[in-house]
C-alpha positions as a LaTeX table, in Angstrom:
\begin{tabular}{lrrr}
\hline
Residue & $x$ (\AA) & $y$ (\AA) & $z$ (\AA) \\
\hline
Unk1 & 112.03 & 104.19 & 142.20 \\
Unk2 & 113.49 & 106.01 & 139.34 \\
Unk3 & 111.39 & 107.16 & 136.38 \\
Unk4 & 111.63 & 106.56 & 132.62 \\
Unk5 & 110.01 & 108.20 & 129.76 \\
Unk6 & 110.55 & 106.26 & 126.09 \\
Unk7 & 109.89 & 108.42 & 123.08 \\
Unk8 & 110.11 & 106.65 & 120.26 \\
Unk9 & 109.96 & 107.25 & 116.72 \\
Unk10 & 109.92 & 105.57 & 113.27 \\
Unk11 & 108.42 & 102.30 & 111.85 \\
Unk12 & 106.54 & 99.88 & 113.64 \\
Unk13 & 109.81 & 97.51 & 113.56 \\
Unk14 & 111.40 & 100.34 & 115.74 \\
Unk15 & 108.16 & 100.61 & 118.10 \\
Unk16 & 108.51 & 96.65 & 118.70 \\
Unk17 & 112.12 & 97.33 & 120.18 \\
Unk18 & 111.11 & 100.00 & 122.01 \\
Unk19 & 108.31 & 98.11 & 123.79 \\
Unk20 & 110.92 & 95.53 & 124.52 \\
Unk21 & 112.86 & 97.60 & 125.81 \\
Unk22 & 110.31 & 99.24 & 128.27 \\
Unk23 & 109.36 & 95.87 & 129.25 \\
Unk24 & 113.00 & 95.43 & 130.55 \\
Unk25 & 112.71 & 98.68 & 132.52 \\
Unk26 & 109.78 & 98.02 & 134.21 \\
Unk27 & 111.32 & 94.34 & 135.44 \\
Unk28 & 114.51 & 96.00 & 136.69 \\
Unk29 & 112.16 & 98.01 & 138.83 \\
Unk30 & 111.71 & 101.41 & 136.44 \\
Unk31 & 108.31 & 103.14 & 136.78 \\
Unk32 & 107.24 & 103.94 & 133.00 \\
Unk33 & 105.56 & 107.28 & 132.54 \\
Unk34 & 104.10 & 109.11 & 129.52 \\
Unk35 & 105.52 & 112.79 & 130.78 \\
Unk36 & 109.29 & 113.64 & 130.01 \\
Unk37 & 108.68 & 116.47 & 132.67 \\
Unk38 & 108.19 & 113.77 & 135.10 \\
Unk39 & 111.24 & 111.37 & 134.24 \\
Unk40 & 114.71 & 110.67 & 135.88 \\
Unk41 & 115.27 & 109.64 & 132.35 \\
Unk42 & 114.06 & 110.04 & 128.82 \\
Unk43 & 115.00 & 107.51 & 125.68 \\
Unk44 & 114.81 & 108.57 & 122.37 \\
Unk45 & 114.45 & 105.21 & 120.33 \\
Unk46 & 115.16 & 107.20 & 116.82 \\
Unk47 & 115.02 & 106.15 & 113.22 \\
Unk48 & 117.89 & 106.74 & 111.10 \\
Unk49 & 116.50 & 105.92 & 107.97 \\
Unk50 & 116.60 & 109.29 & 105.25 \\
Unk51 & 117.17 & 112.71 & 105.75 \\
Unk52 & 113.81 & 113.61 & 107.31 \\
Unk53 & 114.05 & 111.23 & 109.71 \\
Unk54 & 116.91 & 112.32 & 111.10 \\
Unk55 & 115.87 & 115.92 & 111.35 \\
Unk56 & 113.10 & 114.57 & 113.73 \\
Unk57 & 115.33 & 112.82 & 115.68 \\
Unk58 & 117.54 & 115.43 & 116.39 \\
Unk59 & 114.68 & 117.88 & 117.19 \\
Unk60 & 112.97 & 115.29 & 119.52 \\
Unk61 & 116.46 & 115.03 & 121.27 \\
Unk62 & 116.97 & 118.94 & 121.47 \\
Unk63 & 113.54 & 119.14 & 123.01 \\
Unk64 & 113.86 & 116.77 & 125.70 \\
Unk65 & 117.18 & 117.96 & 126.39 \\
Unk66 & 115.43 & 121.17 & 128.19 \\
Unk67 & 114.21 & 118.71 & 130.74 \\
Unk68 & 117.71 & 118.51 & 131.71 \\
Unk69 & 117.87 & 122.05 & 132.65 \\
Unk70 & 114.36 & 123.10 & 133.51 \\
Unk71 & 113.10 & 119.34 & 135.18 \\
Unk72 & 113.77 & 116.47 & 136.95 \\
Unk73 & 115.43 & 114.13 & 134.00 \\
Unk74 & 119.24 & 113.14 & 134.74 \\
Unk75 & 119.94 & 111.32 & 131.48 \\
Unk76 & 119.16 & 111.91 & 127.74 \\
Unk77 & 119.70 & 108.44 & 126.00 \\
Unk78 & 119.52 & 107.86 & 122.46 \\
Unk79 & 118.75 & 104.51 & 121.01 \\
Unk80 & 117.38 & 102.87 & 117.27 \\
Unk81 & 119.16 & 103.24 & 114.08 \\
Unk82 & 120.48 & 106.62 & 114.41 \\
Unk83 & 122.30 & 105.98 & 117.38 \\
Unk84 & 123.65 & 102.41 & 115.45 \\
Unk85 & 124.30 & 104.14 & 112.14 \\
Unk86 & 126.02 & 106.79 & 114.19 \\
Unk87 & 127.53 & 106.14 & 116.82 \\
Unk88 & 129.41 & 107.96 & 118.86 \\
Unk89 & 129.33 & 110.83 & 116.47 \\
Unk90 & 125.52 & 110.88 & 117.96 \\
Unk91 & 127.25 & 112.02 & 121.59 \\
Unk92 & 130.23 & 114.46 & 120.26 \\
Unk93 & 127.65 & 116.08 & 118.09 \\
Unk94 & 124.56 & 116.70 & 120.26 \\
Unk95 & 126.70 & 117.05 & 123.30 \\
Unk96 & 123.06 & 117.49 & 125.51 \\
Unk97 & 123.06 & 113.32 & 124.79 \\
Unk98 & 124.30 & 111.40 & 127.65 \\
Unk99 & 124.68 & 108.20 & 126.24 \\
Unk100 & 124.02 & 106.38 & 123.07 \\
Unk101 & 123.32 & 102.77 & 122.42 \\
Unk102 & 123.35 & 100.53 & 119.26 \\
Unk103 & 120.41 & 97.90 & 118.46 \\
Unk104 & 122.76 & 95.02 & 119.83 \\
Unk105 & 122.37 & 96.70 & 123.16 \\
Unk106 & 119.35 & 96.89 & 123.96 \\
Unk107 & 119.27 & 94.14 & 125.98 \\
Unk108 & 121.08 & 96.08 & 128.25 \\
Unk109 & 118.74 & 99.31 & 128.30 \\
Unk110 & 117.98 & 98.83 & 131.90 \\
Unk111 & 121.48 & 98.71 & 133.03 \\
Unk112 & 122.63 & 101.49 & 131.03 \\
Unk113 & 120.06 & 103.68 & 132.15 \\
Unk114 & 120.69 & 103.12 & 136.04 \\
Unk115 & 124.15 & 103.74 & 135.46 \\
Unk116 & 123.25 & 106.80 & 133.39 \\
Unk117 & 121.40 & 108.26 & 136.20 \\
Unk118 & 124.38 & 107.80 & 138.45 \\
Unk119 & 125.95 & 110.13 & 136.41 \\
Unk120 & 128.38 & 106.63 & 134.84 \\
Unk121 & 127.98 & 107.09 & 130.93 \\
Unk122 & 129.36 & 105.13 & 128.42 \\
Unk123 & 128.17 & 104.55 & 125.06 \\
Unk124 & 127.46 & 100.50 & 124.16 \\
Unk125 & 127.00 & 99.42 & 120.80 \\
Unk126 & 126.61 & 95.66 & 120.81 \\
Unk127 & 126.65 & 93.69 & 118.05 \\
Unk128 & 123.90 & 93.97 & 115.46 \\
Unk129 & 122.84 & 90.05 & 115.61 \\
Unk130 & 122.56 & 90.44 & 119.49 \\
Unk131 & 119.42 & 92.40 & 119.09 \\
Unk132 & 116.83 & 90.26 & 121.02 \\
Unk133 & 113.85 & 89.26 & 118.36 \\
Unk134 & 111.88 & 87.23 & 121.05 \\
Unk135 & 110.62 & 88.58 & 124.61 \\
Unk136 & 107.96 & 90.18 & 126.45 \\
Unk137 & 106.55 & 94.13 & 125.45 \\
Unk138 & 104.48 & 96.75 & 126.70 \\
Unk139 & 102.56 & 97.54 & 123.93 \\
Unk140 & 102.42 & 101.38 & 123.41 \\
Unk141 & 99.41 & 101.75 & 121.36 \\
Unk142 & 95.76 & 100.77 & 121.52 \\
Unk143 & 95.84 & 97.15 & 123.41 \\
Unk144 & 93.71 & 95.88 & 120.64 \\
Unk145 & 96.22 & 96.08 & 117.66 \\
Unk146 & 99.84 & 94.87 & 117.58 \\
Unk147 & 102.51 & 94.84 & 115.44 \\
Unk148 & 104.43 & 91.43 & 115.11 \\
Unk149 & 107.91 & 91.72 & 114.15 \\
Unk150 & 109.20 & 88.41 & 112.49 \\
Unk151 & 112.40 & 89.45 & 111.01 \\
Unk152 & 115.12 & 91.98 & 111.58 \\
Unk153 & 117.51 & 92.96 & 108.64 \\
Unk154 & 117.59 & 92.96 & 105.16 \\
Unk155 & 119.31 & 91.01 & 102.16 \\
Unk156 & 117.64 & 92.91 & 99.43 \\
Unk157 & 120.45 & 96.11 & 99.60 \\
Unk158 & 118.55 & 98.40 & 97.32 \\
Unk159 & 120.84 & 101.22 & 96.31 \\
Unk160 & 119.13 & 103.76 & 97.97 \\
Unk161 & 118.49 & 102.38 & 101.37 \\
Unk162 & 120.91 & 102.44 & 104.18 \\
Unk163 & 118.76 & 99.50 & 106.33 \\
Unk164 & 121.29 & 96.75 & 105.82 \\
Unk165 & 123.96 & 98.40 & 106.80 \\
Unk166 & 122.13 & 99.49 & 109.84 \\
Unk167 & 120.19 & 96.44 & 110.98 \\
Unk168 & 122.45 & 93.94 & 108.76 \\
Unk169 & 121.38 & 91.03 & 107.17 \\
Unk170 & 117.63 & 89.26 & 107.41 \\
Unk171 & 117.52 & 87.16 & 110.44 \\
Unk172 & 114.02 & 85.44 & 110.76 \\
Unk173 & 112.37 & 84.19 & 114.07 \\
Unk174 & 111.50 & 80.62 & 114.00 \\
Unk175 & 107.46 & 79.91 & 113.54 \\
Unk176 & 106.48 & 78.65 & 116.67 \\
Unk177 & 108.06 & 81.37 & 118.23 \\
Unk178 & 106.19 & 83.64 & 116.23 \\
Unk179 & 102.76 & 81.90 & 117.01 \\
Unk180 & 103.66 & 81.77 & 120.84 \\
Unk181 & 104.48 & 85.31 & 120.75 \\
Unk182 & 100.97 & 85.84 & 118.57 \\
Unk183 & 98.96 & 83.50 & 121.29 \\
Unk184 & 99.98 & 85.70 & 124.17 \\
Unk185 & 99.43 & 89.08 & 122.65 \\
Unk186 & 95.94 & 87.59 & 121.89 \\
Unk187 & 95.47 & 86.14 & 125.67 \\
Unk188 & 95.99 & 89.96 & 126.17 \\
Unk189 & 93.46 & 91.42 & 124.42 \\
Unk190 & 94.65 & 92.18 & 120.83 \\
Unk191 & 92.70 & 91.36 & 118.55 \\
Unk192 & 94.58 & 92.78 & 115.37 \\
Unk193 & 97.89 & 91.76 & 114.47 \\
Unk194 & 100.23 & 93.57 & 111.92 \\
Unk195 & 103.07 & 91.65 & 110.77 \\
Unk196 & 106.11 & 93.38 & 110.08 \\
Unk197 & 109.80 & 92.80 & 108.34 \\
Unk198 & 111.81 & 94.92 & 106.20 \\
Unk199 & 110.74 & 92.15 & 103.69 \\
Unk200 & 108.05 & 90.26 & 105.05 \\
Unk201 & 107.67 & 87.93 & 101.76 \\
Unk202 & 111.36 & 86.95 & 102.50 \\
Unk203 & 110.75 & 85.65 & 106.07 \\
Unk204 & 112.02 & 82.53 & 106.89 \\
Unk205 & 114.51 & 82.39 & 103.51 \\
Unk206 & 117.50 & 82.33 & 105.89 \\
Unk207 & 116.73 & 79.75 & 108.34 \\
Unk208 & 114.40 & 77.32 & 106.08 \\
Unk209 & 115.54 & 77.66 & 103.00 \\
Unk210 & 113.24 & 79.24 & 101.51 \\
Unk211 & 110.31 & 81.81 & 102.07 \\
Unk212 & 108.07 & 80.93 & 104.33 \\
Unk213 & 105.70 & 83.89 & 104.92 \\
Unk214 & 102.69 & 81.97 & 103.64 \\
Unk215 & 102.91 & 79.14 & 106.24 \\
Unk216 & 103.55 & 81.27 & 108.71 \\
Unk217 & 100.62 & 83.50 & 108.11 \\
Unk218 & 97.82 & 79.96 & 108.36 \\
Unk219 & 99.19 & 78.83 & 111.17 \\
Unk220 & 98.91 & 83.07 & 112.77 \\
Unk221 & 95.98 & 82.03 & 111.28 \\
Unk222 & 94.61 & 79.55 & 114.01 \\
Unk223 & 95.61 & 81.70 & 116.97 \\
Unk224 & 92.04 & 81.76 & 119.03 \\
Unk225 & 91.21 & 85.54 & 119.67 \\
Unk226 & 92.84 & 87.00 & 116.80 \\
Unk227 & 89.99 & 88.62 & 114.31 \\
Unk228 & 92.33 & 90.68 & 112.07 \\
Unk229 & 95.91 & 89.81 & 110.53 \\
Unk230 & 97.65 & 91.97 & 107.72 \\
Unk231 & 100.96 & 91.83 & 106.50 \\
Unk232 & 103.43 & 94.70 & 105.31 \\
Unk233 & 106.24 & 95.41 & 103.76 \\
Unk234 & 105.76 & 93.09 & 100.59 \\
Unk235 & 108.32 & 92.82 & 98.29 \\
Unk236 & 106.56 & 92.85 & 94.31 \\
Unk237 & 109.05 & 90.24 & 93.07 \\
Unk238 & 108.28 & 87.53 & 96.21 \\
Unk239 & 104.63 & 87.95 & 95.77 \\
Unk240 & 104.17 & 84.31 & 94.77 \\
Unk241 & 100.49 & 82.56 & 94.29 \\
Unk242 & 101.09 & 80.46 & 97.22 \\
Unk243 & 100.62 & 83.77 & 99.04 \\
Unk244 & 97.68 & 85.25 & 97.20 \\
Unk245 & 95.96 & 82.03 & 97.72 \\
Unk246 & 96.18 & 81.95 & 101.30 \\
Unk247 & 94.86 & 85.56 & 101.48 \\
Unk248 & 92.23 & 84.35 & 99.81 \\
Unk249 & 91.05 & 81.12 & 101.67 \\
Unk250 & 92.56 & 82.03 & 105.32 \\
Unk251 & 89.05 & 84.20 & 107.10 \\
Unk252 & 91.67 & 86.24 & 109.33 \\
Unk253 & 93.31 & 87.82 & 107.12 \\
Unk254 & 92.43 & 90.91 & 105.63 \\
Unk255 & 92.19 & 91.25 & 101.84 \\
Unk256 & 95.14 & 93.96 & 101.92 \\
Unk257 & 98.63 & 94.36 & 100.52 \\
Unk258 & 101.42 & 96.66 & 101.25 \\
Unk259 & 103.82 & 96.63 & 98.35 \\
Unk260 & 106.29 & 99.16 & 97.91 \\
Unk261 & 107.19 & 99.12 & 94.55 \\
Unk262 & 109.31 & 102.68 & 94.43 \\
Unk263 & 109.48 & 102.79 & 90.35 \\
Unk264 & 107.99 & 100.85 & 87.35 \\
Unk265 & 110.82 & 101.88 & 84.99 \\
Unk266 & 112.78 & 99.14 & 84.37 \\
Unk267 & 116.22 & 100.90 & 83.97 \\
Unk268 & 115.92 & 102.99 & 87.32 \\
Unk269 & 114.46 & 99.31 & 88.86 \\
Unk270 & 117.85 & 98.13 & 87.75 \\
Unk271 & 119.66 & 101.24 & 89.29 \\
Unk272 & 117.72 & 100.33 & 92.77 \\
Unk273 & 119.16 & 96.99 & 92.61 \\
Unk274 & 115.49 & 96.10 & 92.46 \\
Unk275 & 113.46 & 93.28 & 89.78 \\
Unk276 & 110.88 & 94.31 & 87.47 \\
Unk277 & 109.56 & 96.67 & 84.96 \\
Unk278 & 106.38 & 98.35 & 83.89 \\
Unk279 & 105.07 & 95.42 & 82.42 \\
Unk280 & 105.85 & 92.90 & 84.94 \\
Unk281 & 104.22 & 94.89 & 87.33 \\
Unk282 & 101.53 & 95.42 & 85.38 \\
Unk283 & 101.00 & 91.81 & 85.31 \\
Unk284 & 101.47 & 91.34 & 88.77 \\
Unk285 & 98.82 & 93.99 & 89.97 \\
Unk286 & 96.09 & 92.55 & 87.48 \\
Unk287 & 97.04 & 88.66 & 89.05 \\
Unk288 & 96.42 & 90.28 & 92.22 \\
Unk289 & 93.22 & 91.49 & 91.53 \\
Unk290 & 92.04 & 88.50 & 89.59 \\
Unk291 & 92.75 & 86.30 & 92.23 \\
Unk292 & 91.67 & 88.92 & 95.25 \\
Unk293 & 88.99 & 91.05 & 93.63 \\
Unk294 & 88.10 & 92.70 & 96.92 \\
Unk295 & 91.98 & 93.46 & 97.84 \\
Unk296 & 93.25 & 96.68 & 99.22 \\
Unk297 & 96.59 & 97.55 & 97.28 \\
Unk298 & 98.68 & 100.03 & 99.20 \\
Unk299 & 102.29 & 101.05 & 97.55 \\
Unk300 & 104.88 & 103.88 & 97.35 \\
Unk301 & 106.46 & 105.56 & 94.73 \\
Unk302 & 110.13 & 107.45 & 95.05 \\
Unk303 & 110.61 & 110.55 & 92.84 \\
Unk304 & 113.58 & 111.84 & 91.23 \\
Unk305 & 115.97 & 109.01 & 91.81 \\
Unk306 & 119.66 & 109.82 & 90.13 \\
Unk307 & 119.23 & 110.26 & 86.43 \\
Unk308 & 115.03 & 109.86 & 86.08 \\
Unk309 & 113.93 & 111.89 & 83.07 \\
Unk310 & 111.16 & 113.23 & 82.62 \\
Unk311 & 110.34 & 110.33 & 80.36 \\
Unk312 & 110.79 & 107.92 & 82.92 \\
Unk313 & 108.69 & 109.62 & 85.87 \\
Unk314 & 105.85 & 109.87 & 83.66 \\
Unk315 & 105.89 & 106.21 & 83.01 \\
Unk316 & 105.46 & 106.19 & 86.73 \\
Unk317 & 102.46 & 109.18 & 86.40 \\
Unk318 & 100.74 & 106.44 & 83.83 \\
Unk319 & 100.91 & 103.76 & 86.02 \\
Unk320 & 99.18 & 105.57 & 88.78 \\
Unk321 & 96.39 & 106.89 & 86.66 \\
Unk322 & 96.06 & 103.23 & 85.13 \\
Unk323 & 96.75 & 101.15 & 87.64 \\
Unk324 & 94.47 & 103.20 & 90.57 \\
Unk325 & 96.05 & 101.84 & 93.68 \\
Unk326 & 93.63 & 102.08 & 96.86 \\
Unk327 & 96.61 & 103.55 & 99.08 \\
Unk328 & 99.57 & 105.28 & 98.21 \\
Unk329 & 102.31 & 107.17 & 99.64 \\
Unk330 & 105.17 & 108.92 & 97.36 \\
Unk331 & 108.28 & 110.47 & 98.81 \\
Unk332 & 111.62 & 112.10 & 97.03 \\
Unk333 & 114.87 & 110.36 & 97.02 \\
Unk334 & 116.86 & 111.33 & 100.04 \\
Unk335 & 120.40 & 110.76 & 99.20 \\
Unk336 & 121.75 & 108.90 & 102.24 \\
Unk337 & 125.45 & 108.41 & 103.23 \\
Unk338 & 127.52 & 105.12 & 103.14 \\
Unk339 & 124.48 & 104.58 & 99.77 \\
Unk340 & 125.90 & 103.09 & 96.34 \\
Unk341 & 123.16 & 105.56 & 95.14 \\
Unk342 & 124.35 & 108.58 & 96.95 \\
Unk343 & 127.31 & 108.03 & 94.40 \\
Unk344 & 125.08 & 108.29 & 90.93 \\
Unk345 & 125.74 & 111.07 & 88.82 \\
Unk346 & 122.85 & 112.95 & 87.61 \\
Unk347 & 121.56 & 114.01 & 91.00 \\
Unk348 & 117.90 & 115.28 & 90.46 \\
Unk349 & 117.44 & 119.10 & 92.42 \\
Unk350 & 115.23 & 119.48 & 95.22 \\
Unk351 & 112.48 & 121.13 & 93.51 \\
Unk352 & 111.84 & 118.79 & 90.55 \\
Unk353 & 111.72 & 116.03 & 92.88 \\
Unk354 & 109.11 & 117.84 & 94.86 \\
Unk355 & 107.04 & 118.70 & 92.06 \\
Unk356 & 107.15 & 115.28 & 90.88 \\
Unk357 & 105.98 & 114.07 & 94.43 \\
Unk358 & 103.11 & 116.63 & 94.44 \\
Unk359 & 101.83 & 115.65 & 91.20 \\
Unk360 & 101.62 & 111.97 & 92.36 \\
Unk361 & 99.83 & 112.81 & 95.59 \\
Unk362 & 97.19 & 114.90 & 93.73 \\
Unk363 & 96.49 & 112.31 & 91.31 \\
Unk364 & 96.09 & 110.08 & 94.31 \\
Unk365 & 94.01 & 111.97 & 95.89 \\
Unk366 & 91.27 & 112.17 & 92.94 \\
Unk367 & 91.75 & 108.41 & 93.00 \\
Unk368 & 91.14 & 107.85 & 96.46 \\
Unk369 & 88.08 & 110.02 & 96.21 \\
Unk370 & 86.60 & 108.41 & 93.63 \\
Unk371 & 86.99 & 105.11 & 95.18 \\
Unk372 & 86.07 & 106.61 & 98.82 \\
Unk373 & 82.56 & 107.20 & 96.07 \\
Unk374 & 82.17 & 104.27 & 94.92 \\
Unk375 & 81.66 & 102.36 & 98.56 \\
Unk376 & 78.57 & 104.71 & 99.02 \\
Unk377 & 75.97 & 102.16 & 100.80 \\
Unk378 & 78.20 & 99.15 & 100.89 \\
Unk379 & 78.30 & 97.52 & 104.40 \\
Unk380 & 81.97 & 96.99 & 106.27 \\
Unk381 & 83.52 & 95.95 & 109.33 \\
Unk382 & 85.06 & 98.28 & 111.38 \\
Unk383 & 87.49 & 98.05 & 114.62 \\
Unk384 & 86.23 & 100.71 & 116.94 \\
Unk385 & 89.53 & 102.54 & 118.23 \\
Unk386 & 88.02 & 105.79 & 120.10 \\
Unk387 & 85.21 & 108.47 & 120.04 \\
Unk388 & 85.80 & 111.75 & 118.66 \\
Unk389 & 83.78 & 114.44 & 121.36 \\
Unk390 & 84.28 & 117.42 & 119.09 \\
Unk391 & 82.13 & 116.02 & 116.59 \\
Unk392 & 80.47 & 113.56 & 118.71 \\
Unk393 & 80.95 & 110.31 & 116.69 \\
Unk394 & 82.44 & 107.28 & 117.33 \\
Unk395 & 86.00 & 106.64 & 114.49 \\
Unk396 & 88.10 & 103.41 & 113.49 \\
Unk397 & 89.61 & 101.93 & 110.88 \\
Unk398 & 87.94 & 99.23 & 108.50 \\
Unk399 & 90.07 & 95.87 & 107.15 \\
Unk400 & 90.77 & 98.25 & 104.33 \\
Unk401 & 92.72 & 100.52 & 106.45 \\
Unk402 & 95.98 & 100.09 & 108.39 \\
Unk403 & 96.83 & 102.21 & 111.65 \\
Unk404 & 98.56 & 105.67 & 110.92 \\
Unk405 & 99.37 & 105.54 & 107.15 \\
Unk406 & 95.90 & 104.71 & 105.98 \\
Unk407 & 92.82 & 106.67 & 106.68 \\
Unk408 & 89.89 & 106.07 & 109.43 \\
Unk409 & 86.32 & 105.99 & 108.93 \\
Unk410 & 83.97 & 108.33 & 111.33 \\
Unk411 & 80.59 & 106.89 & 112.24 \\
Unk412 & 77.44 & 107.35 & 114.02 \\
Unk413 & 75.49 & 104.76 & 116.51 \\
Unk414 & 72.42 & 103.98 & 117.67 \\
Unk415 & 73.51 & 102.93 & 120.93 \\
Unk416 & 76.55 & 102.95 & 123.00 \\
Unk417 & 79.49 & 100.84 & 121.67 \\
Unk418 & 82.75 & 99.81 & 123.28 \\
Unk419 & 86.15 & 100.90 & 122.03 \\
Unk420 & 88.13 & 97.40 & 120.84 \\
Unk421 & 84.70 & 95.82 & 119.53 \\
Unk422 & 84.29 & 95.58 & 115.96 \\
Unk423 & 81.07 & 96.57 & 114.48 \\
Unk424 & 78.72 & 96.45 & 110.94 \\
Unk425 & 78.98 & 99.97 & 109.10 \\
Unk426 & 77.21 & 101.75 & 106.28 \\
Unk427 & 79.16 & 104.04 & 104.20 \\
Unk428 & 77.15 & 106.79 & 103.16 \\
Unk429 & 80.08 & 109.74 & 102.65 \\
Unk430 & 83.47 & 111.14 & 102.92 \\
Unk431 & 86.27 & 113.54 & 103.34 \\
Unk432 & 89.54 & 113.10 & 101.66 \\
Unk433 & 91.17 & 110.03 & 102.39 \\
Unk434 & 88.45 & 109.19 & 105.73 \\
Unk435 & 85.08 & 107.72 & 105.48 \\
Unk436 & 81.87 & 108.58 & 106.88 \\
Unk437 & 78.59 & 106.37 & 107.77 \\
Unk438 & 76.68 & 105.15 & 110.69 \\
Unk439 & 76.15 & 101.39 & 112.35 \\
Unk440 & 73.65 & 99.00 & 111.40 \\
\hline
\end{tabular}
């Protein structure tokens, strides 16, 4: 029995695929393991999305191709959006690469990797709408959380992003199949569910009509054994009050939004191909709150887009300090190839869009202190994901707080707890962006 290792890297939308993909390994008979010293063969499932990203694909690829020479492993394959935005530039480039294979092929993964082993390698790059939305997974994580991929693609074609031209255009999974997917991930033990999109507020646009991310998110809603639900990837504009008000009245699902708004001045907006302006989102945050007053709001900000002034990224500076998101992430503009915005004049350098970032973050971080400050002896619910033995606590996350880009909370207990139950927690401290306190 041959031996597969799956590295993959990226979004959650990418680590659905790749648990789809593993799932089709182990059927065709493929022993998964954790090790790449220990695998016939290793996938990279990559992201391809900006500059950094890439970088860590190609050093994840350049250190597993050592196993080649120094271990067991008889194929390197590279899958996910780099190898689909790529190509077969991916192989003639890193020549250590055996074999590369679009999105539309994954279907095939098993095949391709028997045949790779054989020493038979040929790239395949299906087509993009053949990428399998529905089917079984191993999930990779913790088995109490899963992400729940209900779209693929993107209409929105924001200047800046490559996505549609890499995953093409929004192609929604029908509700029941969403729900039946939701029903068996619960049957196995999850008890979180994150649904994903690259616009999750424009699910179901293409094959009802219109958006139907509220609808689907009652009837996720009613799946017995699911305790948690949150959504990311909301898009400011398709935030509608049909949404907000099934946030509010649905138990399940956590009082938390993702919504990447990337600017608030209205002429770079317009540059992004995206809606809005300062005071539109202005209005749009306070409705939020009004309507959720306990909501989480998690966003991200892009600095030094073509042609922002100075003028322009302190309008973004303002709405930070004013606006005191719970969450935030900020990142520079990467100018990607095959981009209408790669193409703008007025290119901002390097350093002035990493100052700009840095002064966002350390506002943020003030912010998030404060607010870490202000929960001091409130109660909350927490998931219990693992103990920590170095300093001999138990840690998890609370509904406030979504796996890897939010923080965790660290806590003591009275007794001995099990990892996947959720439990009642006092707040009494913190550090940076994690929380401290002890059970009830």
């Amino acid at each position: 029995m041959s031996k597969v290792c799956m590295v993959s890297l990226g979004c959650p939308k990418n680590q659905v695929d790749a648990e789809m993909m593993l799932y089709s390994l182990k059927q065709a008979g493929f022993e998964i393991v954790s090790e790449e010293a220990d695998a016939d063969a290793i996938i990279i499932n990559t992201c391809g999305f900006i500059e950094d990203a890439k970088k860590e694909a190609i050093e994840n690829i350049l250190d597993c191709a050592q196993y080649k020479q120094g271990g067991k492993c008889k194929a390197l394959i590279v899958t996910g959006c780099l190898a689909e935005r790529y190509k077969d530039d991916v192989t003639e480039e890193i020549p250590e690469v055996d074999v590369c294979v679009g999105i539309g092929s994954n279907s095939k993964i098993a095949e391709i990797t028997e045949n790779a082993i054989k020493g038979i390698k040929i790239n395949s790059f299906g087509e993009k709408e053949d990428l399998d939305l529905n089917g079984e997974r191993i999930l990779g994580g913790l088995p109490f959380t899963a992400y729940l991929k209900v779209a693929d693609g993107c209409d929105n074609c924001c200047t800046y992003c490559a996505i549609p031209k890499i995953r093409g255009k929004m192609r929604s999974r029908k509700i029941e199949e969403c729900v039946r997917e939701a029903e068996s991930l619960a049957k196995r033990g999850v008890k979180e569910l994150i649904v994903v999109a690259q616009d999750t507020t424009a699910y179901g646009a293409d094959i009802y009509g219109e958006p139907k991310l509220a609808e689907l998110l009652r009837e996720l809603a009613k799946v017995e054994g699911i305790h948690w639900i949150r959504t990311l990837y909301t898009y400011p504009d398709k935030i509608t009050d049909e949404l907000l008000e099934t946030i509010a009245s649905e138990e399940k699902l956590v009082n938390y939004l993702d919504i990447p708004l990337q600017h608030v001045n209205g002429e770079i907006l317009k540059r992004m191909n995206r809606k809005g302006d300062k005071e539109s989102l202005s209005a749009l945050i306070d409705k939020i709150r009004a309507k959720l007053p306990e909501v989480t709001l998690r966003t991200t900000f892009i600095t030094g887009f073509p042609g922002e002034t100075e003028e322009q990224f302190c309008e973004v500076a303002e709405f930070v300090k004013e606006k005191r998101f719970d969450r935030l992430g900020c990142f520079t503009y990467s100018p990607e190839e095959d981009t209408i915005a790669a193409t703008f004049e007025n290119q901002v350098d390097e350093q002035t869009k990493a100052d700009r970032m840095d002064n966002i973050m350390e506002m943020q971080l003030t912010i998030a202190a404060e607010k870490n400050e202000e929960k001091f002896g409130s109660e909350t619910e927490v998931l219990i994901e693992g103990w920590d033995d170095y300093i001999k606590c138990y840690f998890g996350r609370t509904p406030a707080d979504a796996p890897e880009v939010d923080g965790k909370i660290f806590f003591m207990a009275h007794k001995p707890l099990k990892i996947g139950d959720f439990v009642k927690v006092q707040i009494n401290d913190c550090i940076d962006y994690d929380l401290l306190g002890e059970t009830i």
